[in-house]
mmCIF file of C-alpha atoms in Angstrom:
data_model
loop_
_atom_site.group_PDB
_atom_site.id
_atom_site.type_symbol
_atom_site.label_atom_id
_atom_site.label_comp_id
_atom_site.label_asym_id
_atom_site.label_seq_id
_atom_site.Cartn_x
_atom_site.Cartn_y
_atom_site.Cartn_z
ATOM 1 C CA ASP A 1 -85.385 -53.027 -5.516
ATOM 2 C CA ALA A 2 -88.501 -55.222 -5.599
ATOM 3 C CA GLY A 3 -91.477 -53.294 -4.212
ATOM 4 C CA VAL A 4 -94.550 -54.937 -2.550
ATOM 5 C CA ILE A 5 -95.684 -58.268 -4.309
ATOM 6 C CA GLN A 6 -99.035 -59.170 -3.847
ATOM 7 C CA SER A 7 -100.447 -62.206 -5.552
ATOM 8 C CA PRO A 8 -103.024 -63.081 -7.193
ATOM 9 C CA ARG A 9 -103.610 -59.786 -9.112
ATOM 10 C CA HIS A 10 -107.153 -60.880 -9.777
ATOM 11 C CA GLU A 11 -109.340 -63.835 -8.245
ATOM 12 C CA VAL A 12 -113.033 -64.582 -9.105
ATOM 13 C CA THR A 13 -114.673 -66.966 -6.882
ATOM 14 C CA GLU A 14 -117.923 -68.129 -6.101
ATOM 15 C CA MET A 15 -119.665 -67.396 -2.989
ATOM 16 C CA GLY A 16 -118.562 -69.906 -0.061
ATOM 17 C CA GLN A 17 -115.345 -70.239 -1.387
ATOM 18 C CA GLU A 18 -112.336 -69.859 0.740
ATOM 19 C CA VAL A 19 -109.849 -66.615 -0.918
ATOM 20 C CA THR A 20 -106.074 -66.578 0.215
ATOM 21 C CA LEU A 21 -104.217 -63.276 -0.915
ATOM 22 C CA ARG A 22 -100.699 -62.953 -0.371
ATOM 23 C CA CYS A 23 -97.757 -60.552 0.125
ATOM 24 C CA LYS A 24 -94.396 -60.350 0.458
ATOM 25 C CA PRO A 25 -93.263 -56.999 1.917
ATOM 26 C CA ILE A 26 -90.303 -54.925 1.341
ATOM 27 C CA SER A 27 -86.988 -56.411 2.672
ATOM 28 C CA GLY A 28 -86.298 -54.545 5.949
ATOM 29 C CA HIS A 29 -89.463 -53.209 6.457
ATOM 30 C CA ASN A 30 -90.816 -53.990 9.719
ATOM 31 C CA SER A 31 -94.494 -52.502 9.363
ATOM 32 C CA LEU A 32 -97.167 -54.356 7.365
ATOM 33 C CA PHE A 33 -100.556 -53.147 6.261
ATOM 34 C CA TRP A 34 -103.700 -54.563 4.873
ATOM 35 C CA TYR A 35 -106.129 -52.426 3.190
ATOM 36 C CA ARG A 36 -109.555 -52.830 1.382
ATOM 37 C CA GLN A 37 -110.685 -50.255 -1.430
ATOM 38 C CA THR A 38 -114.323 -49.966 -2.271
ATOM 39 C CA MET A 39 -116.155 -47.246 -4.386
ATOM 40 C CA MET A 40 -118.685 -47.025 -1.248
ATOM 41 C CA ARG A 41 -115.900 -47.266 1.721
ATOM 42 C CA GLY A 42 -112.913 -46.132 0.474
ATOM 43 C CA LEU A 43 -109.727 -47.040 1.803
ATOM 44 C CA GLU A 44 -110.148 -49.261 5.128
ATOM 45 C CA LEU A 45 -107.247 -50.380 7.178
ATOM 46 C CA LEU A 46 -108.528 -54.296 7.725
ATOM 47 C CA ILE A 47 -105.097 -55.237 10.062
ATOM 48 C CA TYR A 48 -101.494 -53.751 11.083
ATOM 49 C CA PHE A 49 -98.337 -55.829 12.030
ATOM 50 C CA ASN A 50 -95.215 -54.878 13.463
ATOM 51 C CA ASN A 51 -92.256 -56.907 13.442
ATOM 52 C CA ASN A 52 -94.898 -59.817 12.675
ATOM 53 C CA VAL A 53 -96.892 -59.379 15.327
ATOM 54 C CA PRO A 54 -100.638 -57.990 14.838
ATOM 55 C CA ILE A 55 -101.402 -55.495 16.347
ATOM 56 C CA ASP A 56 -104.260 -53.989 15.736
ATOM 57 C CA ASP A 57 -106.652 -55.925 13.908
ATOM 58 C CA SER A 58 -109.855 -53.945 14.455
ATOM 59 C CA GLY A 59 -110.449 -53.348 11.357
ATOM 60 C CA MET A 60 -111.423 -56.819 10.181
ATOM 61 C CA PRO A 61 -114.775 -56.824 9.073
ATOM 62 C CA GLU A 62 -115.818 -60.225 10.776
ATOM 63 C CA ASP A 63 -114.321 -63.863 11.705
ATOM 64 C CA ARG A 64 -114.255 -64.424 8.214
ATOM 65 C CA PHE A 65 -111.421 -62.608 7.819
ATOM 66 C CA SER A 66 -108.000 -63.764 8.946
ATOM 67 C CA ALA A 67 -104.547 -62.799 8.307
ATOM 68 C CA LYS A 68 -100.788 -63.977 9.513
ATOM 69 C CA MET A 69 -97.601 -62.915 9.022
ATOM 70 C CA PRO A 70 -95.318 -66.253 9.708
ATOM 71 C CA ASN A 71 -92.165 -64.157 9.075
ATOM 72 C CA ALA A 72 -90.417 -60.674 7.983
ATOM 73 C CA SER A 73 -91.202 -61.744 4.169
ATOM 74 C CA PHE A 74 -94.788 -62.968 3.854
ATOM 75 C CA SER A 75 -98.208 -62.132 5.053
ATOM 76 C CA THR A 76 -101.350 -63.520 4.395
ATOM 77 C CA LEU A 77 -105.098 -62.459 4.491
ATOM 78 C CA LYS A 78 -107.763 -65.036 4.134
ATOM 79 C CA ILE A 79 -111.411 -64.915 3.760
ATOM 80 C CA GLN A 80 -113.536 -68.153 4.423
ATOM 81 C CA PRO A 81 -116.626 -68.406 3.204
ATOM 82 C CA SER A 82 -116.297 -65.642 1.286
ATOM 83 C CA GLU A 83 -119.340 -63.783 0.321
ATOM 84 C CA PRO A 84 -120.148 -61.495 -2.646
ATOM 85 C CA ARG A 85 -119.665 -58.167 -0.399
ATOM 86 C CA ASP A 86 -116.011 -58.858 0.408
ATOM 87 C CA SER A 87 -115.611 -57.767 -3.435
ATOM 88 C CA ALA A 88 -112.914 -55.177 -3.259
ATOM 89 C CA VAL A 89 -109.403 -54.572 -4.168
ATOM 90 C CA TYR A 90 -107.107 -55.630 -1.331
ATOM 91 C CA PHE A 91 -103.856 -53.650 -0.882
ATOM 92 C CA CYS A 92 -100.738 -54.753 1.312
ATOM 93 C CA ALA A 93 -98.396 -51.996 1.828
ATOM 94 C CA SER A 94 -95.324 -51.729 4.291
ATOM 95 C CA SER A 95 -93.373 -49.559 5.962
ATOM 96 C CA LEU A 96 -89.786 -48.742 7.654
ATOM 97 C CA SER A 97 -91.490 -47.128 10.583
ATOM 98 C CA SER A 98 -93.258 -48.331 13.309
ATOM 99 C CA GLY A 99 -95.371 -46.181 15.405
ATOM 100 C CA ASN A 100 -95.344 -43.119 13.742
ATOM 101 C CA THR A 101 -96.580 -43.343 10.111
ATOM 102 C CA GLY A 102 -93.939 -43.010 7.869
ATOM 103 C CA GLU A 103 -93.985 -43.330 3.697
ATOM 104 C CA LEU A 104 -96.300 -46.573 2.861
ATOM 105 C CA PHE A 105 -95.153 -48.430 -0.081
ATOM 106 C CA PHE A 106 -98.110 -50.417 -1.598
ATOM 107 C CA GLY A 107 -98.541 -53.159 -3.979
ATOM 108 C CA GLU A 108 -100.289 -53.471 -7.048
ATOM 109 C CA GLY A 109 -103.498 -54.911 -5.312
ATOM 110 C CA SER A 110 -105.254 -57.909 -5.760
ATOM 111 C CA ARG A 111 -108.838 -57.426 -7.175
ATOM 112 C CA LEU A 112 -111.553 -60.205 -5.792
ATOM 113 C CA THR A 113 -114.489 -60.692 -7.109
ATOM 114 C CA VAL A 114 -117.126 -62.744 -5.518
ATOM 115 C CA LEU A 115 -120.142 -64.010 -7.462
ATOM 116 C CA ALA B 1 -111.888 -36.493 15.795
ATOM 117 C CA GLN B 2 -109.911 -36.645 12.856
ATOM 118 C CA LYS B 3 -111.529 -36.505 9.456
ATOM 119 C CA VAL B 4 -110.062 -35.196 6.339
ATOM 120 C CA THR B 5 -112.204 -33.898 3.842
ATOM 121 C CA GLN B 6 -111.679 -33.641 -0.162
ATOM 122 C CA ALA B 7 -114.561 -31.825 -1.645
ATOM 123 C CA GLN B 8 -113.765 -31.938 -4.862
ATOM 124 C CA THR B 9 -114.889 -35.479 -6.241
ATOM 125 C CA GLU B 10 -113.795 -35.108 -9.776
ATOM 126 C CA ILE B 11 -111.662 -32.250 -11.956
ATOM 127 C CA SER B 12 -110.822 -32.195 -15.677
ATOM 128 C CA VAL B 13 -108.964 -29.630 -17.200
ATOM 129 C CA VAL B 14 -106.637 -29.386 -20.505
ATOM 130 C CA GLU B 15 -103.135 -30.151 -20.841
ATOM 131 C CA LYS B 16 -100.727 -27.592 -19.903
ATOM 132 C CA GLU B 17 -103.564 -26.046 -17.692
ATOM 133 C CA ASP B 18 -102.427 -25.844 -13.833
ATOM 134 C CA VAL B 19 -104.746 -27.652 -11.649
ATOM 135 C CA THR B 20 -105.058 -27.234 -7.582
ATOM 136 C CA LEU B 21 -106.250 -30.067 -5.272
ATOM 137 C CA ASP B 22 -107.821 -29.255 -2.277
ATOM 138 C CA CYS B 23 -107.443 -30.801 1.122
ATOM 139 C CA VAL B 24 -108.867 -29.773 4.750
ATOM 140 C CA TYR B 25 -108.168 -31.726 7.779
ATOM 141 C CA GLU B 26 -109.345 -31.962 11.356
ATOM 142 C CA THR B 27 -107.644 -33.109 14.215
ATOM 143 C CA ARG B 28 -107.013 -31.715 18.042
ATOM 144 C CA ASP B 29 -103.819 -32.987 18.097
ATOM 145 C CA THR B 30 -100.597 -30.527 17.683
ATOM 146 C CA THR B 31 -98.261 -32.979 16.350
ATOM 147 C CA TYR B 32 -99.342 -34.801 13.340
ATOM 148 C CA TYR B 33 -98.284 -35.482 9.682
ATOM 149 C CA LEU B 34 -100.186 -34.774 6.492
ATOM 150 C CA PHE B 35 -99.545 -36.975 3.156
ATOM 151 C CA TRP B 36 -100.340 -36.922 -0.493
ATOM 152 C CA TYR B 37 -100.566 -40.427 -2.385
ATOM 153 C CA LYS B 38 -101.225 -41.022 -6.015
ATOM 154 C CA GLN B 39 -103.323 -43.626 -7.576
ATOM 155 C CA PRO B 40 -102.685 -43.900 -11.295
ATOM 156 C CA PRO B 41 -104.878 -45.995 -13.443
ATOM 157 C CA SER B 42 -102.897 -49.316 -13.026
ATOM 158 C CA GLY B 43 -104.048 -48.961 -9.056
ATOM 159 C CA GLU B 44 -101.207 -48.773 -7.069
ATOM 160 C CA LEU B 45 -101.017 -46.026 -4.311
ATOM 161 C CA VAL B 46 -98.033 -44.012 -4.729
ATOM 162 C CA PHE B 47 -96.662 -41.906 -2.054
ATOM 163 C CA LEU B 48 -95.847 -38.237 -2.815
ATOM 164 C CA ILE B 49 -95.095 -36.218 0.122
ATOM 165 C CA ARG B 50 -95.543 -36.019 3.898
ATOM 166 C CA ARG B 51 -95.400 -33.012 6.032
ATOM 167 C CA ASN B 52 -95.405 -32.423 9.714
ATOM 168 C CA SER B 53 -97.358 -29.967 11.659
ATOM 169 C CA PHE B 54 -94.167 -28.113 12.661
ATOM 170 C CA ASP B 55 -93.242 -27.531 9.028
ATOM 171 C CA GLU B 56 -95.576 -25.082 7.337
ATOM 172 C CA GLN B 57 -92.929 -24.226 4.200
ATOM 173 C CA ASN B 58 -94.268 -24.637 0.951
ATOM 174 C CA GLU B 59 -92.789 -27.796 -0.866
ATOM 175 C CA ILE B 60 -91.617 -27.714 -4.480
ATOM 176 C CA SER B 61 -90.895 -30.716 -6.602
ATOM 177 C CA GLY B 62 -90.487 -30.195 -10.066
ATOM 178 C CA ARG B 63 -94.418 -29.479 -11.696
ATOM 179 C CA TYR B 64 -95.686 -30.590 -8.030
ATOM 180 C CA SER B 65 -96.103 -28.204 -5.094
ATOM 181 C CA TRP B 66 -97.787 -28.694 -1.521
ATOM 182 C CA ASN B 67 -99.429 -25.064 0.234
ATOM 183 C CA PHE B 68 -99.717 -26.203 4.003
ATOM 184 C CA GLN B 69 -101.882 -23.748 5.976
ATOM 185 C CA LYS B 70 -102.332 -24.594 9.672
ATOM 186 C CA SER B 71 -104.589 -21.390 10.148
ATOM 187 C CA THR B 72 -107.100 -22.899 7.528
ATOM 188 C CA SER B 73 -106.050 -26.573 8.507
ATOM 189 C CA SER B 74 -105.612 -26.995 4.325
ATOM 190 C CA PHE B 75 -102.936 -28.712 2.599
ATOM 191 C CA ASN B 76 -103.154 -28.115 -1.210
ATOM 192 C CA PHE B 77 -101.699 -29.819 -3.945
ATOM 193 C CA THR B 78 -100.951 -27.796 -7.107
ATOM 194 C CA ILE B 79 -99.841 -29.744 -10.309
ATOM 195 C CA THR B 80 -98.311 -26.849 -12.857
ATOM 196 C CA ALA B 81 -98.331 -27.429 -16.433
ATOM 197 C CA SER B 82 -100.196 -30.316 -16.207
ATOM 198 C CA GLN B 83 -99.886 -33.698 -18.194
ATOM 199 C CA VAL B 84 -101.704 -36.369 -19.323
ATOM 200 C CA VAL B 85 -99.701 -38.837 -16.917
ATOM 201 C CA ASP B 86 -101.014 -36.668 -14.290
ATOM 202 C CA SER B 87 -104.353 -38.388 -14.480
ATOM 203 C CA ALA B 88 -105.077 -40.190 -11.555
ATOM 204 C CA VAL B 89 -106.906 -40.306 -8.065
ATOM 205 C CA TYR B 90 -105.028 -38.095 -5.488
ATOM 206 C CA PHE B 91 -105.506 -38.923 -1.998
ATOM 207 C CA CYS B 92 -104.718 -36.671 1.024
ATOM 208 C CA ALA B 93 -104.169 -38.333 4.360
ATOM 209 C CA LEU B 94 -103.715 -37.824 8.037
ATOM 210 C CA SER B 95 -102.193 -39.493 10.781
ATOM 211 C CA GLU B 96 -101.583 -37.925 14.199
ATOM 212 C CA TRP B 97 -97.914 -38.237 16.195
ATOM 213 C CA GLY B 98 -97.666 -42.174 17.574
ATOM 214 C CA ASN B 99 -100.279 -43.211 15.775
ATOM 215 C CA TYR B 100 -99.662 -45.699 12.798
ATOM 216 C CA GLN B 101 -103.446 -44.917 11.388
ATOM 217 C CA LEU B 102 -103.872 -43.167 8.109
ATOM 218 C CA ILE B 103 -107.395 -41.126 8.260
ATOM 219 C CA TRP B 104 -107.873 -40.919 4.137
ATOM 220 C CA GLY B 105 -110.003 -38.476 2.464
ATOM 221 C CA ALA B 106 -112.558 -39.747 -0.116
ATOM 222 C CA GLY B 107 -109.922 -38.711 -3.076
ATOM 223 C CA THR B 108 -110.248 -36.529 -6.141
ATOM 224 C CA LYS B 109 -110.140 -37.968 -9.498
ATOM 225 C CA LEU B 110 -107.994 -35.797 -11.530
ATOM 226 C CA ILE B 111 -108.497 -35.891 -15.530
ATOM 227 C CA ILE B 112 -106.082 -34.252 -17.878
ATOM 228 C CA LYS B 113 -107.209 -34.033 -21.496
ATOM 229 C CA PRO B 114 -104.755 -33.835 -24.202
#
């Protein structure tokens, strides 16, 4: 079975450019999470979707960040305009559980470098 | 307040040694879940175990074992006869009942030398 699929795996861009990260969750999973991982701050939850609806976006750093989940099999995280401090690994994770946290299945991550 | 502390930033052992990774948590809830995840050098996070607060039995899975002690608010992870492939960063995490949020520890980097 395919796991969580993220693209691109690596992205290098210049400050001010728009960045779009993509995620395909595991089929049948109804919860989707976007995380950011940095050395300084560790793993941070950016946004949580349940049944394609954003439930909690309080972790989104600022208005430059936006996320969508137009259907059960696709989600995007967009940064516009990007800044060097956005450099991090961005993970998408999906889960069968909603409400109570179950096992999270993570993608391989998208490593973003903003110059 | 919820908190997870992994005091060991990095551990280095020689292959075949046993190693224990410590995890101490704080929560006011009586119902909660504890987790361990592994992040190998390839980068993805892999679920290892979930334990609920009502189940204090130790868990063993092959060379891996987990010791949950509510009295000390600890959920420690032991690898027996470590192997080079066990080299990774290991994260302990906590969530409270009805809460999708995972509170993550800072992680322990485990290096197994051949």
